[in-house]
mmCIF file of C-alpha atoms and ligand atoms in Angstrom:
data_model
loop_
_atom_site.group_PDB
_atom_site.id
_atom_site.type_symbol
_atom_site.label_atom_id
_atom_site.label_comp_id
_atom_site.label_asym_id
_atom_site.label_seq_id
_atom_site.Cartn_x
_atom_site.Cartn_y
_atom_site.Cartn_z
ATOM 1 C CA MET A 175 -114.200 72.715 -47.612
ATOM 2 C CA ASN A 176 -115.994 75.292 -49.737
ATOM 3 C CA ILE A 177 -119.362 75.099 -51.448
ATOM 4 C CA HIS A 178 -121.034 76.890 -54.355
ATOM 5 C CA GLU A 179 -123.004 80.107 -54.031
ATOM 6 C CA TYR A 180 -126.297 78.330 -54.806
ATOM 7 C CA GLN A 181 -125.584 75.787 -52.060
ATOM 8 C CA ALA A 182 -124.791 78.513 -49.531
ATOM 9 C CA LYS A 183 -128.097 80.133 -50.449
ATOM 10 C CA GLN A 184 -129.915 76.811 -49.917
ATOM 11 C CA ILE A 185 -128.508 76.734 -46.393
ATOM 12 C CA PHE A 186 -129.422 80.400 -45.857
ATOM 13 C CA ALA A 187 -132.998 79.679 -46.957
ATOM 14 C CA LYS A 188 -133.292 76.842 -44.430
ATOM 15 C CA TYR A 189 -132.560 79.337 -41.668
ATOM 16 C CA GLY A 190 -134.802 82.063 -43.047
ATOM 17 C CA VAL A 191 -131.939 84.279 -44.211
ATOM 18 C CA PRO A 192 -133.513 86.069 -47.218
ATOM 19 C CA THR A 193 -132.038 85.558 -50.692
ATOM 20 C CA PRO A 194 -133.452 86.171 -54.175
ATOM 21 C CA LYS A 195 -135.188 83.131 -55.670
ATOM 22 C CA GLY A 196 -132.999 81.085 -57.974
ATOM 23 C CA ILE A 197 -132.504 77.724 -59.696
ATOM 24 C CA MET A 198 -129.240 75.896 -60.434
ATOM 25 C CA VAL A 199 -128.958 74.493 -63.977
ATOM 26 C CA GLU A 200 -126.391 72.657 -66.078
ATOM 27 C CA SER A 201 -127.666 73.297 -69.611
ATOM 28 C CA VAL A 202 -128.976 76.168 -71.726
ATOM 29 C CA PRO A 203 -132.524 74.778 -72.177
ATOM 30 C CA ALA A 204 -132.743 74.219 -68.427
ATOM 31 C CA ALA A 205 -131.614 77.828 -67.891
ATOM 32 C CA VAL A 206 -134.446 79.177 -70.054
ATOM 33 C CA LYS A 207 -136.958 76.896 -68.342
ATOM 34 C CA ALA A 208 -135.711 78.075 -64.938
ATOM 35 C CA ALA A 209 -136.101 81.707 -66.004
ATOM 36 C CA GLU A 210 -139.679 81.025 -67.128
ATOM 37 C CA GLU A 211 -140.422 79.416 -63.815
ATOM 38 C CA LEU A 212 -138.952 82.335 -61.866
ATOM 39 C CA GLY A 213 -141.046 84.753 -63.905
ATOM 40 C CA GLY A 214 -138.714 87.742 -64.338
ATOM 41 C CA PRO A 215 -138.953 90.380 -65.748
ATOM 42 C CA VAL A 216 -135.227 90.628 -64.934
ATOM 43 C CA TRP A 217 -132.870 87.726 -64.240
ATOM 44 C CA VAL A 218 -129.234 87.328 -63.308
ATOM 45 C CA VAL A 219 -127.186 84.566 -64.954
ATOM 46 C CA LYS A 220 -124.380 83.558 -62.587
ATOM 47 C CA ALA A 221 -121.439 81.212 -63.153
ATOM 48 C CA GLN A 222 -121.046 78.750 -60.265
ATOM 49 C CA ILE A 223 -117.366 78.227 -59.535
ATOM 50 C CA HIS A 224 -115.499 78.157 -56.226
ATOM 51 C CA ALA A 225 -113.992 81.615 -56.698
ATOM 52 C CA GLY A 226 -115.146 85.180 -56.286
ATOM 53 C CA GLY A 227 -114.642 88.114 -58.612
ATOM 54 C CA ARG A 228 -116.954 86.467 -61.159
ATOM 55 C CA GLY A 229 -118.715 89.740 -61.925
ATOM 56 C CA LEU A 230 -115.555 91.465 -63.145
ATOM 57 C CA GLY A 231 -114.494 88.331 -65.033
ATOM 58 C CA GLY A 232 -117.720 88.263 -67.068
ATOM 59 C CA GLY A 233 -119.370 85.415 -65.142
ATOM 60 C CA VAL A 234 -122.350 87.378 -63.740
ATOM 61 C CA LYS A 235 -124.712 89.102 -66.179
ATOM 62 C CA LEU A 236 -128.125 90.715 -66.125
ATOM 63 C CA ALA A 237 -130.783 89.471 -68.592
ATOM 64 C CA LYS A 238 -133.936 91.434 -69.474
ATOM 65 C CA SER A 239 -135.655 88.814 -71.628
ATOM 66 C CA LEU A 240 -135.795 85.034 -71.996
ATOM 67 C CA GLU A 241 -133.833 85.455 -75.237
ATOM 68 C CA GLU A 242 -131.083 87.205 -73.261
ATOM 69 C CA VAL A 243 -131.131 84.453 -70.638
ATOM 70 C CA ARG A 244 -130.555 81.960 -73.459
ATOM 71 C CA ALA A 245 -127.762 83.990 -75.083
ATOM 72 C CA LEU A 246 -125.956 84.715 -71.807
ATOM 73 C CA SER A 247 -126.267 81.110 -70.621
ATOM 74 C CA GLU A 248 -124.760 79.964 -73.917
ATOM 75 C CA GLU A 249 -121.924 82.439 -73.419
ATOM 76 C CA ILE A 250 -121.153 81.672 -69.748
ATOM 77 C CA LEU A 251 -121.777 77.906 -69.574
ATOM 78 C CA GLY A 252 -118.613 76.144 -70.714
ATOM 79 C CA MET A 253 -116.470 79.271 -70.575
ATOM 80 C CA THR A 254 -113.182 79.248 -68.718
ATOM 81 C CA LEU A 255 -113.561 81.992 -66.172
ATOM 82 C CA VAL A 256 -110.441 83.783 -64.979
ATOM 83 C CA THR A 257 -110.857 86.023 -61.925
ATOM 84 C CA HIS A 258 -108.479 87.482 -59.360
ATOM 85 C CA GLN A 259 -109.321 84.489 -57.154
ATOM 86 C CA THR A 260 -108.571 81.754 -59.738
ATOM 87 C CA ASP A 261 -105.151 80.907 -61.154
ATOM 88 C CA ALA A 262 -104.160 82.037 -64.649
ATOM 89 C CA ALA A 263 -105.657 78.871 -66.175
ATOM 90 C CA GLY A 264 -109.088 79.805 -64.768
ATOM 91 C CA LYS A 265 -112.043 77.544 -63.988
ATOM 92 C CA LEU A 266 -114.408 75.787 -66.370
ATOM 93 C CA VAL A 267 -118.039 76.846 -65.762
ATOM 94 C CA GLN A 268 -120.196 73.720 -65.531
ATOM 95 C CA LYS A 269 -123.082 75.068 -63.505
ATOM 96 C CA LEU A 270 -125.191 78.239 -63.701
ATOM 97 C CA TYR A 271 -127.479 79.838 -61.174
ATOM 98 C CA ILE A 272 -130.454 81.629 -62.694
ATOM 99 C CA GLU A 273 -131.743 84.147 -60.206
ATOM 100 C CA ASP A 274 -134.487 86.756 -59.900
ATOM 101 C CA GLY A 275 -133.080 90.230 -60.484
ATOM 102 C CA ALA A 276 -133.117 92.243 -57.284
ATOM 103 C CA ASP A 277 -134.268 95.802 -56.692
ATOM 104 C CA ILE A 278 -131.068 97.266 -55.251
ATOM 105 C CA LYS A 279 -131.385 100.424 -53.130
ATOM 106 C CA ALA A 280 -128.106 100.014 -51.211
ATOM 107 C CA GLU A 281 -125.230 97.512 -51.133
ATOM 108 C CA TYR A 282 -123.380 96.363 -48.019
ATOM 109 C CA TYR A 283 -120.704 93.859 -47.076
ATOM 110 C CA LEU A 284 -121.428 91.339 -44.310
ATOM 111 C CA SER A 285 -119.416 88.354 -43.132
ATOM 112 C CA VAL A 286 -118.958 86.099 -40.131
ATOM 113 C CA VAL A 287 -115.368 84.987 -39.610
ATOM 114 C CA LEU A 288 -113.246 83.619 -36.810
ATOM 115 C CA ASP A 289 -111.237 86.359 -35.094
ATOM 116 C CA ARG A 290 -108.158 84.451 -33.956
ATOM 117 C CA LYS A 291 -106.909 87.251 -31.713
ATOM 118 C CA LEU A 292 -110.189 87.519 -29.821
ATOM 119 C CA GLU A 293 -110.709 83.751 -30.046
ATOM 120 C CA MET A 294 -114.326 84.135 -31.093
ATOM 121 C CA PRO A 295 -116.454 84.633 -34.190
ATOM 122 C CA SER A 296 -116.808 88.179 -35.386
ATOM 123 C CA ILE A 297 -119.389 89.818 -37.625
ATOM 124 C CA VAL A 298 -117.579 92.085 -40.079
ATOM 125 C CA ALA A 299 -119.613 94.626 -42.022
ATOM 126 C CA SER A 300 -119.234 97.663 -44.232
ATOM 127 C CA THR A 301 -121.323 100.128 -46.180
ATOM 128 C CA GLU A 302 -118.895 99.549 -49.075
ATOM 129 C CA GLY A 303 -120.793 96.581 -50.539
ATOM 130 C CA GLY A 304 -119.851 95.000 -53.836
ATOM 131 C CA MET A 305 -116.272 96.240 -53.514
ATOM 132 C CA ASN A 306 -113.219 94.109 -52.895
ATOM 133 C CA ILE A 307 -113.159 94.075 -49.075
ATOM 134 C CA GLU A 308 -109.347 93.766 -48.927
ATOM 135 C CA ASP A 309 -109.130 97.115 -50.765
ATOM 136 C CA VAL A 310 -111.641 98.712 -48.394
ATOM 137 C CA ALA A 311 -109.629 97.452 -45.395
ATOM 138 C CA GLU A 312 -106.446 98.864 -46.937
ATOM 139 C CA ASN A 313 -107.712 102.272 -48.086
ATOM 140 C CA THR A 314 -110.590 103.131 -45.730
ATOM 141 C CA PRO A 315 -110.313 100.905 -42.646
ATOM 142 C CA GLU A 316 -112.733 103.207 -40.769
ATOM 143 C CA LYS A 317 -115.499 101.934 -43.070
ATOM 144 C CA ILE A 318 -115.225 98.421 -41.661
ATOM 145 C CA ILE A 319 -116.980 97.541 -38.439
ATOM 146 C CA LYS A 320 -116.407 94.444 -36.368
ATOM 147 C CA VAL A 321 -118.837 93.006 -33.851
ATOM 148 C CA PRO A 322 -117.324 90.058 -31.955
ATOM 149 C CA VAL A 323 -119.916 87.596 -30.647
ATOM 150 C CA ASP A 324 -118.936 85.333 -27.786
ATOM 151 C CA PRO A 325 -120.490 81.962 -28.709
ATOM 152 C CA ALA A 326 -121.067 81.258 -25.018
ATOM 153 C CA ILE A 327 -123.714 84.009 -24.895
ATOM 154 C CA GLY A 328 -124.690 83.898 -28.578
ATOM 155 C CA PHE A 329 -126.054 86.710 -30.702
ATOM 156 C CA GLN A 330 -127.823 89.278 -28.487
ATOM 157 C CA GLY A 331 -129.821 92.433 -29.165
ATOM 158 C CA PHE A 332 -126.858 94.680 -28.387
ATOM 159 C CA HIS A 333 -124.770 92.965 -31.067
ATOM 160 C CA GLY A 334 -127.523 93.678 -33.551
ATOM 161 C CA ARG A 335 -127.845 97.338 -32.525
ATOM 162 C CA GLU A 336 -124.086 97.821 -32.746
ATOM 163 C CA LEU A 337 -124.209 96.431 -36.273
ATOM 164 C CA ALA A 338 -127.215 98.512 -37.383
ATOM 165 C CA PHE A 339 -125.809 101.774 -35.938
ATOM 166 C CA GLY A 340 -122.373 100.974 -37.362
ATOM 167 C CA LEU A 341 -123.882 100.675 -40.831
ATOM 168 C CA GLY A 342 -125.762 103.965 -40.387
ATOM 169 C CA ILE A 343 -129.175 102.299 -40.629
ATOM 170 C CA THR A 344 -131.607 104.697 -38.887
ATOM 171 C CA ASP A 345 -135.059 103.575 -40.059
ATOM 172 C CA LYS A 346 -136.721 101.499 -37.299
ATOM 173 C CA ALA A 347 -138.136 98.829 -39.625
ATOM 174 C CA GLU A 348 -134.824 98.513 -41.475
ATOM 175 C CA GLN A 349 -132.972 98.207 -38.165
ATOM 176 C CA LYS A 350 -135.255 95.354 -37.175
ATOM 177 C CA ASN A 351 -134.673 93.648 -40.532
ATOM 178 C CA ILE A 352 -130.882 93.851 -40.453
ATOM 179 C CA ILE A 353 -130.765 92.667 -36.830
ATOM 180 C CA ASN A 354 -132.949 89.668 -37.708
ATOM 181 C CA PHE A 355 -130.813 88.953 -40.748
ATOM 182 C CA ALA A 356 -127.572 88.969 -38.740
ATOM 183 C CA LYS A 357 -129.068 86.900 -35.941
ATOM 184 C CA LYS A 358 -130.126 84.145 -38.348
ATOM 185 C CA LEU A 359 -126.831 84.299 -40.211
ATOM 186 C CA PHE A 360 -124.923 83.850 -36.977
ATOM 187 C CA LYS A 361 -126.999 80.746 -36.320
ATOM 188 C CA VAL A 362 -126.067 79.425 -39.775
ATOM 189 C CA TYR A 363 -122.417 79.966 -38.860
ATOM 190 C CA THR A 364 -122.387 78.231 -35.487
ATOM 191 C CA GLU A 365 -124.789 75.352 -36.181
ATOM 192 C CA ASN A 366 -122.907 74.295 -39.336
ATOM 193 C CA ASP A 367 -119.362 74.651 -37.979
ATOM 194 C CA ALA A 368 -118.600 77.186 -40.692
ATOM 195 C CA GLU A 369 -115.179 78.790 -40.849
ATOM 196 C CA MET A 370 -116.488 81.775 -42.710
ATOM 197 C CA ILE A 371 -119.591 83.160 -44.369
ATOM 198 C CA GLU A 372 -119.234 86.109 -46.698
ATOM 199 C CA ILE A 373 -122.055 88.053 -48.299
ATOM 200 C CA ASN A 374 -120.874 90.644 -50.780
ATOM 201 C CA PRO A 375 -123.084 92.341 -51.616
ATOM 202 C CA LEU A 376 -125.844 92.225 -49.026
ATOM 203 C CA ILE A 377 -128.509 94.502 -50.427
ATOM 204 C CA ARG A 378 -131.427 96.568 -49.167
ATOM 205 C CA ASN A 379 -134.416 96.677 -51.505
ATOM 206 C CA GLY A 380 -137.181 99.261 -51.916
ATOM 207 C CA ASN A 381 -139.201 97.645 -49.123
ATOM 208 C CA GLY A 382 -136.390 98.091 -46.608
ATOM 209 C CA GLU A 383 -135.656 94.350 -46.651
ATOM 210 C CA PHE A 384 -132.161 92.896 -46.696
ATOM 211 C CA LEU A 385 -131.184 90.069 -49.068
ATOM 212 C CA ALA A 386 -128.013 88.060 -49.617
ATOM 213 C CA LEU A 387 -127.215 88.662 -53.301
ATOM 214 C CA ASP A 388 -124.016 86.641 -53.098
ATOM 215 C CA GLY A 389 -123.024 83.910 -50.655
ATOM 216 C CA LYS A 390 -119.780 82.196 -49.874
ATOM 217 C CA MET A 391 -119.267 79.571 -47.175
ATOM 218 C CA GLY A 392 -116.252 77.634 -45.956
ATOM 219 C CA PHE A 393 -116.349 74.842 -43.392
ATOM 220 C CA ASP A 394 -114.052 73.336 -40.811
ATOM 221 C CA ASN A 395 -113.091 69.998 -42.418
ATOM 222 C CA SER A 396 -112.590 68.414 -39.000
ATOM 223 C CA ALA A 397 -116.277 68.994 -38.229
ATOM 224 C CA LEU A 398 -117.680 67.596 -41.489
ATOM 225 C CA GLY A 399 -118.349 64.259 -39.800
ATOM 226 C CA ARG A 400 -121.147 66.012 -37.926
ATOM 227 C CA HIS A 401 -122.652 67.420 -41.130
ATOM 228 C CA PRO A 402 -123.232 64.706 -43.751
ATOM 229 C CA ASP A 403 -125.647 67.038 -45.569
ATOM 230 C CA ILE A 404 -122.849 69.557 -46.076
ATOM 231 C CA GLU A 405 -120.260 66.954 -46.957
ATOM 232 C CA ALA A 406 -122.664 65.791 -49.682
ATOM 233 C CA MET A 407 -122.378 69.280 -51.221
ATOM 234 C CA ARG A 408 -118.718 68.727 -51.964
ATOM 235 C CA ASP A 409 -117.911 69.324 -55.657
ATOM 236 C CA LEU A 410 -114.707 67.419 -56.400
ATOM 237 C CA SER A 411 -114.458 68.980 -59.868
ATOM 238 C CA GLU A 412 -113.708 72.276 -58.088
ATOM 239 C CA GLU A 413 -110.794 70.787 -56.151
ATOM 240 C CA ASP A 414 -107.241 69.994 -57.198
ATOM 241 C CA ALA A 415 -107.260 66.371 -58.498
ATOM 242 C CA ASP A 416 -103.857 65.566 -56.957
ATOM 243 C CA GLU A 417 -104.909 66.917 -53.555
ATOM 244 C CA VAL A 418 -108.103 64.849 -53.654
ATOM 245 C CA GLU A 419 -106.173 61.675 -54.551
ATOM 246 C CA ALA A 420 -103.537 62.335 -51.878
ATOM 247 C CA ALA A 421 -106.256 62.747 -49.247
ATOM 248 C CA LYS A 422 -107.558 59.243 -50.090
ATOM 249 C CA TYR A 423 -104.209 57.872 -48.888
ATOM 250 C CA GLY A 424 -104.138 60.030 -45.765
ATOM 251 C CA LEU A 425 -101.629 62.451 -47.308
ATOM 252 C CA SER A 426 -101.976 66.241 -47.208
ATOM 253 C CA TYR A 427 -100.628 67.563 -50.485
ATOM 254 C CA VAL A 428 -100.372 71.136 -51.728
ATOM 255 C CA ALA A 429 -98.665 71.927 -55.033
ATOM 256 C CA LEU A 430 -96.204 74.859 -55.110
ATOM 257 C CA ASP A 431 -94.118 76.227 -57.956
ATOM 258 C CA GLY A 432 -90.511 75.341 -57.013
ATOM 259 C CA GLU A 433 -88.362 72.353 -58.011
ATOM 260 C CA ILE A 434 -87.702 70.306 -54.886
ATOM 261 C CA GLY A 435 -90.396 67.828 -53.921
ATOM 262 C CA CYS A 436 -90.794 67.581 -50.137
ATOM 263 C CA MET A 437 -92.071 64.595 -48.206
ATOM 264 C CA VAL A 438 -92.295 65.084 -44.460
ATOM 265 C CA ASN A 439 -94.364 64.041 -41.464
ATOM 266 C CA GLY A 440 -96.157 66.805 -39.610
ATOM 267 C CA ALA A 441 -97.157 70.291 -40.734
ATOM 268 C CA GLY A 442 -94.578 71.984 -38.502
ATOM 269 C CA LEU A 443 -91.754 69.916 -39.951
ATOM 270 C CA ALA A 444 -93.120 70.736 -43.424
ATOM 271 C CA MET A 445 -92.807 74.465 -42.717
ATOM 272 C CA GLY A 446 -89.303 74.031 -41.292
ATOM 273 C CA THR A 447 -88.263 71.903 -44.276
ATOM 274 C CA MET A 448 -89.528 74.447 -46.803
ATOM 275 C CA ASP A 449 -87.786 77.291 -44.943
ATOM 276 C CA THR A 450 -84.512 75.357 -44.843
ATOM 277 C CA ILE A 451 -84.704 74.593 -48.562
ATOM 278 C CA ASN A 452 -85.256 78.287 -49.235
ATOM 279 C CA HIS A 453 -82.390 79.172 -46.913
ATOM 280 C CA MET A 454 -80.097 76.851 -48.867
ATOM 281 C CA GLY A 455 -81.052 78.579 -52.118
ATOM 282 C CA GLY A 456 -83.697 76.156 -53.416
ATOM 283 C CA THR A 457 -87.461 76.303 -53.863
ATOM 284 C CA PRO A 458 -90.035 73.726 -52.688
ATOM 285 C CA ALA A 459 -92.246 72.175 -55.382
ATOM 286 C CA ASN A 460 -94.919 71.070 -52.957
ATOM 287 C CA PHE A 461 -95.967 70.412 -49.423
ATOM 288 C CA LEU A 462 -96.628 66.751 -48.717
ATOM 289 C CA ASP A 463 -97.340 65.575 -45.215
ATOM 290 C CA VAL A 464 -97.518 61.781 -44.848
ATOM 291 C CA GLY A 465 -98.668 62.199 -41.238
ATOM 292 C CA GLY A 466 -98.365 59.074 -39.131
ATOM 293 C CA SER A 467 -98.594 56.743 -42.134
ATOM 294 C CA ALA A 468 -95.010 56.656 -43.456
ATOM 295 C CA ASN A 469 -95.138 53.125 -44.897
ATOM 296 C CA ALA A 470 -94.055 51.739 -48.281
ATOM 297 C CA GLU A 471 -97.462 52.218 -49.879
ATOM 298 C CA THR A 472 -98.026 55.820 -48.783
ATOM 299 C CA VAL A 473 -94.427 56.820 -49.541
ATOM 300 C CA ALA A 474 -94.736 55.261 -53.022
ATOM 301 C CA LYS A 475 -98.022 57.109 -53.591
ATOM 302 C CA GLY A 476 -96.344 60.294 -52.369
ATOM 303 C CA PHE A 477 -93.462 59.847 -54.846
ATOM 304 C CA GLU A 478 -95.946 59.203 -57.626
ATOM 305 C CA ILE A 479 -97.956 62.369 -56.922
ATOM 306 C CA ILE A 480 -94.848 64.540 -56.439
ATOM 307 C CA LEU A 481 -93.348 63.285 -59.719
ATOM 308 C CA ARG A 482 -96.424 64.249 -61.746
ATOM 309 C CA ASN A 483 -95.090 67.773 -61.491
ATOM 310 C CA PRO A 484 -92.546 68.087 -64.329
ATOM 311 C CA ASN A 485 -90.689 70.874 -62.477
ATOM 312 C CA VAL A 486 -89.498 68.475 -59.762
ATOM 313 C CA LYS A 487 -85.720 67.985 -60.030
ATOM 314 C CA ALA A 488 -85.125 66.259 -56.671
ATOM 315 C CA ILE A 489 -87.120 64.906 -53.731
ATOM 316 C CA PHE A 490 -86.211 65.636 -50.148
ATOM 317 C CA VAL A 491 -87.641 63.144 -47.631
ATOM 318 C CA ASN A 492 -87.396 64.599 -44.156
ATOM 319 C CA ILE A 493 -89.105 62.392 -41.609
ATOM 320 C CA PHE A 494 -88.982 62.291 -37.871
ATOM 321 C CA GLY A 495 -89.380 58.790 -36.496
ATOM 322 C CA GLY A 496 -91.193 58.884 -33.189
ATOM 323 C CA ILE A 497 -93.892 56.276 -32.909
ATOM 324 C CA VAL A 498 -92.911 54.908 -36.331
ATOM 325 C CA ARG A 499 -89.252 53.831 -36.034
ATOM 326 C CA CYS A 500 -86.738 55.194 -38.575
ATOM 327 C CA ASP A 501 -85.534 51.724 -39.617
ATOM 328 C CA ARG A 502 -89.063 50.806 -40.656
ATOM 329 C CA ILE A 503 -89.416 54.078 -42.571
ATOM 330 C CA ALA A 504 -86.082 53.423 -44.314
ATOM 331 C CA ASN A 505 -87.302 50.000 -45.430
ATOM 332 C CA GLY A 506 -90.551 51.625 -46.544
ATOM 333 C CA ILE A 507 -88.633 54.101 -48.699
ATOM 334 C CA ILE A 508 -86.549 51.326 -50.272
ATOM 335 C CA GLU A 509 -89.732 49.344 -50.949
ATOM 336 C CA ALA A 510 -91.362 52.463 -52.420
ATOM 337 C CA THR A 511 -88.562 52.949 -54.939
ATOM 338 C CA LYS A 512 -89.426 49.476 -56.225
ATOM 339 C CA LEU A 513 -93.176 50.215 -56.363
ATOM 340 C CA THR A 514 -92.827 53.394 -58.369
ATOM 341 C CA ASP A 515 -90.338 54.633 -60.913
ATOM 342 C CA VAL A 516 -88.382 57.470 -59.298
ATOM 343 C CA ASN A 517 -86.264 59.199 -61.923
ATOM 344 C CA VAL A 518 -84.832 62.075 -59.834
ATOM 345 C CA PRO A 519 -82.381 62.053 -56.907
ATOM 346 C CA VAL A 520 -84.009 61.304 -53.551
ATOM 347 C CA ILE A 521 -82.324 62.780 -50.490
ATOM 348 C CA VAL A 522 -83.390 61.154 -47.239
ATOM 349 C CA ARG A 523 -82.890 62.531 -43.779
ATOM 350 C CA LEU A 524 -84.360 60.510 -40.926
ATOM 351 C CA ASP A 525 -84.071 61.430 -37.301
ATOM 352 C CA GLY A 526 -85.518 60.017 -34.085
ATOM 353 C CA THR A 527 -85.851 56.440 -32.882
ATOM 354 C CA ASN A 528 -83.334 54.080 -34.541
ATOM 355 C CA ALA A 529 -81.950 56.805 -36.846
ATOM 356 C CA PRO A 530 -78.407 55.326 -37.048
ATOM 357 C CA GLU A 531 -79.819 51.913 -38.037
ATOM 358 C CA ALA A 532 -81.948 53.604 -40.694
ATOM 359 C CA SER A 533 -78.930 55.386 -42.110
ATOM 360 C CA GLU A 534 -77.082 52.038 -42.341
ATOM 361 C CA ILE A 535 -80.031 50.356 -44.088
ATOM 362 C CA LEU A 536 -80.271 53.145 -46.678
ATOM 363 C CA LYS A 537 -76.535 53.145 -47.394
ATOM 364 C CA LYS A 538 -76.393 49.338 -47.658
ATOM 365 C CA ALA A 539 -79.357 49.247 -50.051
ATOM 366 C CA ASN A 540 -77.021 50.896 -52.530
ATOM 367 C CA ILE A 541 -79.780 52.432 -54.656
ATOM 368 C CA ALA A 542 -78.579 54.774 -57.388
ATOM 369 C CA ASN A 543 -80.008 58.252 -56.864
ATOM 370 C CA LEU A 544 -80.676 57.701 -53.157
ATOM 371 C CA ILE A 545 -78.598 60.082 -51.026
ATOM 372 C CA VAL A 546 -78.515 60.110 -47.227
ATOM 373 C CA GLY A 547 -78.596 63.469 -45.437
ATOM 374 C CA ASP A 548 -76.905 63.577 -42.021
ATOM 375 C CA ASP A 549 -79.135 66.284 -40.582
ATOM 376 C CA LEU A 550 -81.709 68.831 -41.752
ATOM 377 C CA ALA A 551 -79.142 71.357 -43.027
ATOM 378 C CA ASP A 552 -77.054 68.689 -44.758
ATOM 379 C CA GLY A 553 -80.110 67.037 -46.314
ATOM 380 C CA ALA A 554 -81.516 70.344 -47.566
ATOM 381 C CA ALA A 555 -78.132 71.406 -48.976
ATOM 382 C CA LYS A 556 -77.775 68.060 -50.784
ATOM 383 C CA ALA A 557 -81.317 68.362 -52.164
ATOM 384 C CA VAL A 558 -80.642 71.885 -53.461
ATOM 385 C CA ALA A 559 -77.363 70.748 -55.034
ATOM 386 C CA ALA A 560 -79.052 67.706 -56.626
ATOM 387 C CA ALA A 561 -81.866 69.863 -58.036
ATOM 388 C CA LYS A 562 -79.243 72.082 -59.637
ATOM 389 C CA GLY A 563 -77.638 69.014 -61.191
ATOM 390 C CA ASN A 564 -74.546 69.014 -58.930
HETATM 391 P P1 LIG B 702 -118.736 87.910 -57.462
HETATM 392 O O1 LIG B 702 -118.274 88.925 -58.482
HETATM 393 O O2 LIG B 702 -118.121 86.559 -57.718
HETATM 394 O O3 LIG B 702 -118.534 88.362 -56.058
HETATM 395 O O4 LIG B 702 -120.309 87.690 -57.733
HETATM 396 P P2 LIG B 702 -121.561 88.475 -57.135
HETATM 397 O O5 LIG B 702 -122.600 87.477 -56.819
HETATM 398 O O6 LIG B 702 -121.186 89.396 -56.039
HETATM 399 O O7 LIG B 702 -122.078 89.314 -58.388
HETATM 400 C C1 LIG B 702 -121.307 90.362 -58.941
HETATM 401 C C2 LIG B 702 -122.111 91.630 -59.031
HETATM 402 O O8 LIG B 702 -123.252 91.466 -59.856
HETATM 403 C C3 LIG B 702 -122.669 92.127 -57.707
HETATM 404 O O9 LIG B 702 -121.727 92.856 -56.977
HETATM 405 C C4 LIG B 702 -123.843 92.964 -58.128
HETATM 406 O O10 LIG B 702 -123.415 94.302 -58.354
HETATM 407 C C5 LIG B 702 -124.271 92.352 -59.450
HETATM 408 N N1 LIG B 702 -125.533 91.624 -59.242
HETATM 409 C C6 LIG B 702 -125.697 90.385 -58.716
HETATM 410 N N2 LIG B 702 -127.003 90.089 -58.626
HETATM 411 C C7 LIG B 702 -127.691 91.167 -59.104
HETATM 412 C C8 LIG B 702 -129.084 91.495 -59.262
HETATM 413 O O11 LIG B 702 -129.985 90.731 -58.935
HETATM 414 N N3 LIG B 702 -129.376 92.713 -59.807
HETATM 415 C C9 LIG B 702 -128.413 93.585 -60.192
HETATM 416 N N4 LIG B 702 -128.761 94.758 -60.704
HETATM 417 N N5 LIG B 702 -127.112 93.325 -60.029
HETATM 418 C C10 LIG B 702 -126.745 92.134 -59.512
HETATM 419 MN MN1 LIG B 703 -119.668 89.052 -54.573
#
């Protein structure tokens, strides 16, 4: 789960990680009032959407008077912001963050991410702040430093010194400030079960202090049960409506741009199914994992969500019956075709416990448009053929 910049900064503030002062607003009058309260003389008007690259897209602008705050808020609030991190349709801006303008002497990049190879969190930093970090990694990898921190020992002085020296910070007071900043940020990361924190740019001001000018946080969904305060920050308007609805039924759904709807159980089987469809010359329209809940109701809901995508020309159901027996899944699928109107061919391949019985049940049901696949390759080939109208 991701949160907004202003929410990340609220969490930072709780841990004493310095940020500029700011106020989140949802209307133009509230934006002007917030600017008055902050005092100025310079403000930044920032679109709050769950995507970066807002600056380049016109969603972050500097205001030098209350009149400018009003004009820029009018311009940005309600705009559809397209950045390199949104899709082509962009995101509607419904919230603004009005922030004190900072005195920027230097810009850095700082993040805490999980290093899967080292199996521990790593602090990643660069002097190339404000730039797209993927480009920095590609063109000048020597400008990126990584400081892995074993969570068993936590953030120690030597981690901090490695970071400060790596960033070329030589002033003693500044060294102390950056080390303190990183130490607190690491605490934010571990105590909240974050998956990543990214600050781009982190800035140094004229007093040698470091401030998070931007803030992005992502969390481990499996740990949200331990953090009701963070779960409460969830903004469903920033998430895909179909994915949110699917999750309510215990389904993991991700929309893709092909033409064969896929319904499977288990993420590994989903990957294998999509690869096989590609191998047979087709393209998957989605990823839908019904998990352990392959019953009539969830299958019907799955069909319904898959069929909202007008590109879907066929549905391939590829389910492995282990704990749930295949004959029960087959009956569930037949029931589901009665619960929801399925107007494309459905190819079903079931394997595992009671697979032959399941195959019999499906064939006997004699439902138009329901095709039985003998194995994965056969099912995928039939789905590809059906999607092509053969
Ligand atoms: P992003 O484009 O979505 O990553 O949004 P950021 O929060 O990083 O803002 C984009 C850019 O606006 C930053 O890289 C800064 O250069 C600039 N910016 C943000 N806040 C301030 C500020 O207080 N003062 C000035 N001068 N520039 C700012
Ligand atoms: Mn940024």
